Coordinates of C-alpha atoms and ligand atoms in Angstrom, one line a residue:
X115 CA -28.6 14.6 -4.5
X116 CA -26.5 16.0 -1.2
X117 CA -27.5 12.7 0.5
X118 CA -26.7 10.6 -2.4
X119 CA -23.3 11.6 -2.7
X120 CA -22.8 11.2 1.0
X121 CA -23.5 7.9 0.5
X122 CA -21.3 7.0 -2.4
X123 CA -18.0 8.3 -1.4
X124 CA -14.6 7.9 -3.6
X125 CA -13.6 5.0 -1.0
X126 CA -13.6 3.9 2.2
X127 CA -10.4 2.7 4.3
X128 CA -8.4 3.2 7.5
X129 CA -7.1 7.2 8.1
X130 CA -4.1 7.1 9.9
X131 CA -4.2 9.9 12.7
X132 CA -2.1 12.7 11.8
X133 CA 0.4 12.7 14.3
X134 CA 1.3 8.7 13.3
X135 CA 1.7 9.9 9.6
X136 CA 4.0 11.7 10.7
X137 CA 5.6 9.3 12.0
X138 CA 5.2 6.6 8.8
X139 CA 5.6 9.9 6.6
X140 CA 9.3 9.8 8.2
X141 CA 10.0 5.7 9.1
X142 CA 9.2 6.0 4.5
X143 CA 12.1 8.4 4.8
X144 CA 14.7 6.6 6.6
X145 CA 13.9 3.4 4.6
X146 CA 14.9 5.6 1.1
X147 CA 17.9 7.0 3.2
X148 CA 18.9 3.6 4.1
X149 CA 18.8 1.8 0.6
X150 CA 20.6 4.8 -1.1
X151 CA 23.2 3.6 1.3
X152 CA 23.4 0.4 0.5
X153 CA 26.0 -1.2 -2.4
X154 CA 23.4 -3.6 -3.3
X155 CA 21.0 -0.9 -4.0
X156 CA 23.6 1.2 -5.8
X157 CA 24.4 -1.9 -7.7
X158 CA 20.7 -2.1 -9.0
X159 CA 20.6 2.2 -9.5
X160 CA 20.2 2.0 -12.8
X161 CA 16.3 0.2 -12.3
X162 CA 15.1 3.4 -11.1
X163 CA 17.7 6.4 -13.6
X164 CA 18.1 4.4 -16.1
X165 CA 21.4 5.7 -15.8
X166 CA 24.4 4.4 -14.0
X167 CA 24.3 7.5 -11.2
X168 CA 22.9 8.4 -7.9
X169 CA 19.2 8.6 -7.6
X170 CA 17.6 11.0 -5.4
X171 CA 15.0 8.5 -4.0
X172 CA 13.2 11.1 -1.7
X173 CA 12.6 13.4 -4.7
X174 CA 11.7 10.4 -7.1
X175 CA 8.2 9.4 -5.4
X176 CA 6.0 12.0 -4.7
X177 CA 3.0 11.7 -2.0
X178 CA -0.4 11.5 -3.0
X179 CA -1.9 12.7 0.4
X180 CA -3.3 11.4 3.7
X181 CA -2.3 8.3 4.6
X182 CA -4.7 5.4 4.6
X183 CA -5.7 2.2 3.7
X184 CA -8.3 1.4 1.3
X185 CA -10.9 -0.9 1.6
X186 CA -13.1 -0.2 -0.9
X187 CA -12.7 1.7 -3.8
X188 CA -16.3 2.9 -4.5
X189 CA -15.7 5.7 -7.1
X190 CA -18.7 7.3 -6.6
X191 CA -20.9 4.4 -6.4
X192 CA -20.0 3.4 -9.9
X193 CA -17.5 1.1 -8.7
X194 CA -18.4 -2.9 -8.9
X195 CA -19.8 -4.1 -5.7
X196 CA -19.8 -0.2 -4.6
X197 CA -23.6 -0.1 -3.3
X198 CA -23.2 -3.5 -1.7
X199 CA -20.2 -2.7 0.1
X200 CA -21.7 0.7 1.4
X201 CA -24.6 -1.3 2.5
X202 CA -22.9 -4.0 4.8
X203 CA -24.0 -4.1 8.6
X204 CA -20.1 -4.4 9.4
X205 CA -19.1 -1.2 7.4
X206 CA -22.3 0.8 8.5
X207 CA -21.5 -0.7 12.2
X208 CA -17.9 0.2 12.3
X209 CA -18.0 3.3 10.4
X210 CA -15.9 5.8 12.4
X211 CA -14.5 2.9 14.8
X212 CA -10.7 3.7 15.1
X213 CA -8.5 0.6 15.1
X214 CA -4.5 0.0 15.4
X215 CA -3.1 -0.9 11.6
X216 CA -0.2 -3.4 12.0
X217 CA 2.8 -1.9 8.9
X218 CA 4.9 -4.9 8.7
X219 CA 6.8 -4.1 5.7
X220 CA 7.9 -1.3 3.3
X221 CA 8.5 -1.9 -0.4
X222 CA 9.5 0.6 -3.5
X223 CA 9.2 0.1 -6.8
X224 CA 10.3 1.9 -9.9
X225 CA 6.9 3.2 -9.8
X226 CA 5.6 3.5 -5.8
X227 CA 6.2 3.1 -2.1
X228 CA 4.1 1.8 -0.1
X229 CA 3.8 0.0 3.7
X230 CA 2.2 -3.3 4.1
X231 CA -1.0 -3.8 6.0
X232 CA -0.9 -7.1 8.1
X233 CA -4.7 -6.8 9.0
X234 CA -6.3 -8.6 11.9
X235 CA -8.8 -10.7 12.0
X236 CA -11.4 -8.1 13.3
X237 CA -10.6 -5.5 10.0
X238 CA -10.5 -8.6 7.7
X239 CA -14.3 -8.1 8.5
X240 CA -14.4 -4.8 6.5
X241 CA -12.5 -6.4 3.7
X242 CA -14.0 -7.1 0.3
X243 CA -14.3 -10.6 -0.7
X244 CA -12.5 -9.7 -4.1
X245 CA -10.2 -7.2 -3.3
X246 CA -7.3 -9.7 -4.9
X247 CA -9.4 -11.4 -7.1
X248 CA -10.2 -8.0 -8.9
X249 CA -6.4 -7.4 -9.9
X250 CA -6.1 -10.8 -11.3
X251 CA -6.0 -9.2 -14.9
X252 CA -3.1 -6.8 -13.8
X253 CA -1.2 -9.2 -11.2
X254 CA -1.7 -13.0 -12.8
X255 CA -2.0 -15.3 -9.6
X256 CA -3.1 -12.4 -7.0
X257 CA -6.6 -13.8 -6.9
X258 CA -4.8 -17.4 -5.3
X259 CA -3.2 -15.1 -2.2
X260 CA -5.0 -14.6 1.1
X261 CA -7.8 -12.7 1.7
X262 CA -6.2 -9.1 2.7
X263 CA -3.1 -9.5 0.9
X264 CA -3.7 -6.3 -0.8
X265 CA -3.6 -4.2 2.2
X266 CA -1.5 -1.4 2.1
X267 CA -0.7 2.3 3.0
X268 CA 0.6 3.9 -0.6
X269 CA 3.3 6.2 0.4
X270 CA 4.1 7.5 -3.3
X271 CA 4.0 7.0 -6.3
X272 CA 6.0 8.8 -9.4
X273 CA 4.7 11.3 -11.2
X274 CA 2.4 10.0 -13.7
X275 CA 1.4 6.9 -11.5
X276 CA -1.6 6.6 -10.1
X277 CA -2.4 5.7 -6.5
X278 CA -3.6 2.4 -7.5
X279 CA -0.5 0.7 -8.9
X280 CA 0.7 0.4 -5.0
X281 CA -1.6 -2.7 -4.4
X282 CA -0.5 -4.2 -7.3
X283 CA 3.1 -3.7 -6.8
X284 CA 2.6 -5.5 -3.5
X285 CA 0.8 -7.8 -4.6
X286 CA 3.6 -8.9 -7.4
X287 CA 5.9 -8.8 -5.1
X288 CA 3.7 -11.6 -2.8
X289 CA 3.0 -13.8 -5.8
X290 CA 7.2 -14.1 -6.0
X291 CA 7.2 -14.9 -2.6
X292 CA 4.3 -17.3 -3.1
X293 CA 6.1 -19.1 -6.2
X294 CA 9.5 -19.6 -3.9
X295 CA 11.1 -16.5 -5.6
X296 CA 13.9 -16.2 -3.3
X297 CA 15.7 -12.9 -4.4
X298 CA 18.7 -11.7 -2.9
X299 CA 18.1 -11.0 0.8
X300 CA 20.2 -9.5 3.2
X301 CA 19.9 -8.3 7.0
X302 CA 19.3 -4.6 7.6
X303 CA 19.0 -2.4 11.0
X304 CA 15.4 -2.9 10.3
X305 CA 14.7 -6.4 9.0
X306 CA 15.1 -7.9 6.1
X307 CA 15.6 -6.6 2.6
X308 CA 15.1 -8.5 -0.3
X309 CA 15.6 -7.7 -3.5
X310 CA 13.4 -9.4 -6.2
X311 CA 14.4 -7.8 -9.8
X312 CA 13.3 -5.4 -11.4
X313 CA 13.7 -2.7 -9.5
X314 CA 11.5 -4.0 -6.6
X315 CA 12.3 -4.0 -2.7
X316 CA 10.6 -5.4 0.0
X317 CA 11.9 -5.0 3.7
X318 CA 10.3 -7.3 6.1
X319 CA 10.0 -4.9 9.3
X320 CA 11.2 -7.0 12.5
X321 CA 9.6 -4.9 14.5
X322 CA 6.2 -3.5 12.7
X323 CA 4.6 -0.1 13.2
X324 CA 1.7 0.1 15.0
X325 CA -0.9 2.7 13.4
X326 CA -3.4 4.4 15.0
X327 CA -6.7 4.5 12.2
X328 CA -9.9 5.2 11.9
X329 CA -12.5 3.3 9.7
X330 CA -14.0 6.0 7.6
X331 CA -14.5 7.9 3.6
X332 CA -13.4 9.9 1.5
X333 CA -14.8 11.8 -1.6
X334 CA -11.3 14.1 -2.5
Ligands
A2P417 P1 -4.4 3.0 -3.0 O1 -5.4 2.4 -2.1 O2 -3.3 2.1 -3.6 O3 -3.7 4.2 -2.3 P2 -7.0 8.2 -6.6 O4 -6.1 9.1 -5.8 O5 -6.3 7.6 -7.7 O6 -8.3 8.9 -7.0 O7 -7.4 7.0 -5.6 C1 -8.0 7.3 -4.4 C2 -7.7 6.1 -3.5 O8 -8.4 4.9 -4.0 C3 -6.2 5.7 -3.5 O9 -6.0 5.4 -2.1 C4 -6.1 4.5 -4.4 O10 -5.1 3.6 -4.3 C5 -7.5 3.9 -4.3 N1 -7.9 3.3 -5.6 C6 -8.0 4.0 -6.8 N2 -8.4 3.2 -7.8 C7 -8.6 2.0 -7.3 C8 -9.0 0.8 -7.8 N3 -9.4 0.6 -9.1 N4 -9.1 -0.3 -6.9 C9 -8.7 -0.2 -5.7 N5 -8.3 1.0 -5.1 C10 -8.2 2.1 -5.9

């Protein structure tokens, strides 16, 4: 039984060493401290009150934990794909290796934060082949974007959301991009902040955080 459940873990990803969440934990902050600045956020306010006043962005998303990336949600083994994944030379291989994740943007939602992942070729390797295709059903058109698309550290969510929602967020936001959505952008200390409706904002780091990971599981 013990052995079993070593085996089937909740999922596997990429742990950001603690002293670089840290770090992300407080780059997150900035970013909120940043838009609340900005008239073109407090223009759009009301997307995340639903009232015409301040928003406290900082106390709206809460954090759901250590920071990582997931490759594989396995749930246990119950997951789709869960035993196949587990057993793949490349994941057994690189199980423990640690790795530098490349954040190369942050976006919020009325509903999470979260950093993108621009993966490399080498951690592409660990990625499932249906990662996007499996939130087709929630995000029409995901399942046309590239391989890794998904990838993503979830900063937060609100209180009520669940961790999940972050990928698809993301990858919402990427079909837009995808179909030409142009948004309204504007130039920021940090790169480029675009604003696509609906209460979601994507800032294209120009310089992208390099995170120190480690390929490994979790079972919560
Ligand atoms: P994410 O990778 O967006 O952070 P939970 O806390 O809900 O039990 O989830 C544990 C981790 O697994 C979280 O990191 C979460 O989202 C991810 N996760 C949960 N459910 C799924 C799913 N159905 N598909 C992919 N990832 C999932």
């Amino acid at each position: 039984k013990c052995h079993e459940e070593m085996s089937s873990p909740l999922y596997f990803g990429w742990f950001l060493f603690f002293t670089v969440q840290d770090e992300v934990r407080e780059t997150s902050t900035n970013f909120l401290k940043s838009l609340e600045g900005l008239e073109s956020f407090q223009k759009h306010i009301s997307d995340f009150s639903g009232k015409e006043e301040k928003a406290d962005l900082d106390q709206y998303f809460k954090a759901k934990g250590t920071l990582h990336c997931t490759t594989k949600f396995t749930n246990y083994g119950k997951a789709e794909g869960a035993k196949e994944y587990t057993a793949k030379q490349i994941v057994q291989e690189l199980y423990g290796s640690v790795s530098e994740l490349s954040l190369s943007a942050l976006f919020i939602t009325p509903r999470t934060i979260g950093a993108r992942v621009a993966l490399s070729e080498e951690q592409l390797k660990l990625w499932p082949d249906d990662a996007e295709k499996e939130a087709e059903s929630v995000v029409p058109g995901a399942s046309a974007l590239p391989l890794g698309s998904r990838g993503h550290v979830t900063l937060g969510c609100v209180e009520g959301v669940e961790a999940v929602q972050t990928g698809y967020d993301l990858l919402q936001i990427l079909v837009l991009q995808k179909n030409g959505e142009q948004g309204e952008a504007e130039e920021i200390d940090a790169g480029t902040l675009t604003y696509y409706g609906e209460g979601r904002w994507y800032l294209s780091l120009k310089e992208p955080i390099s995170a120190a990971a480690s390929f490994s599981s979790a079972y919560k």
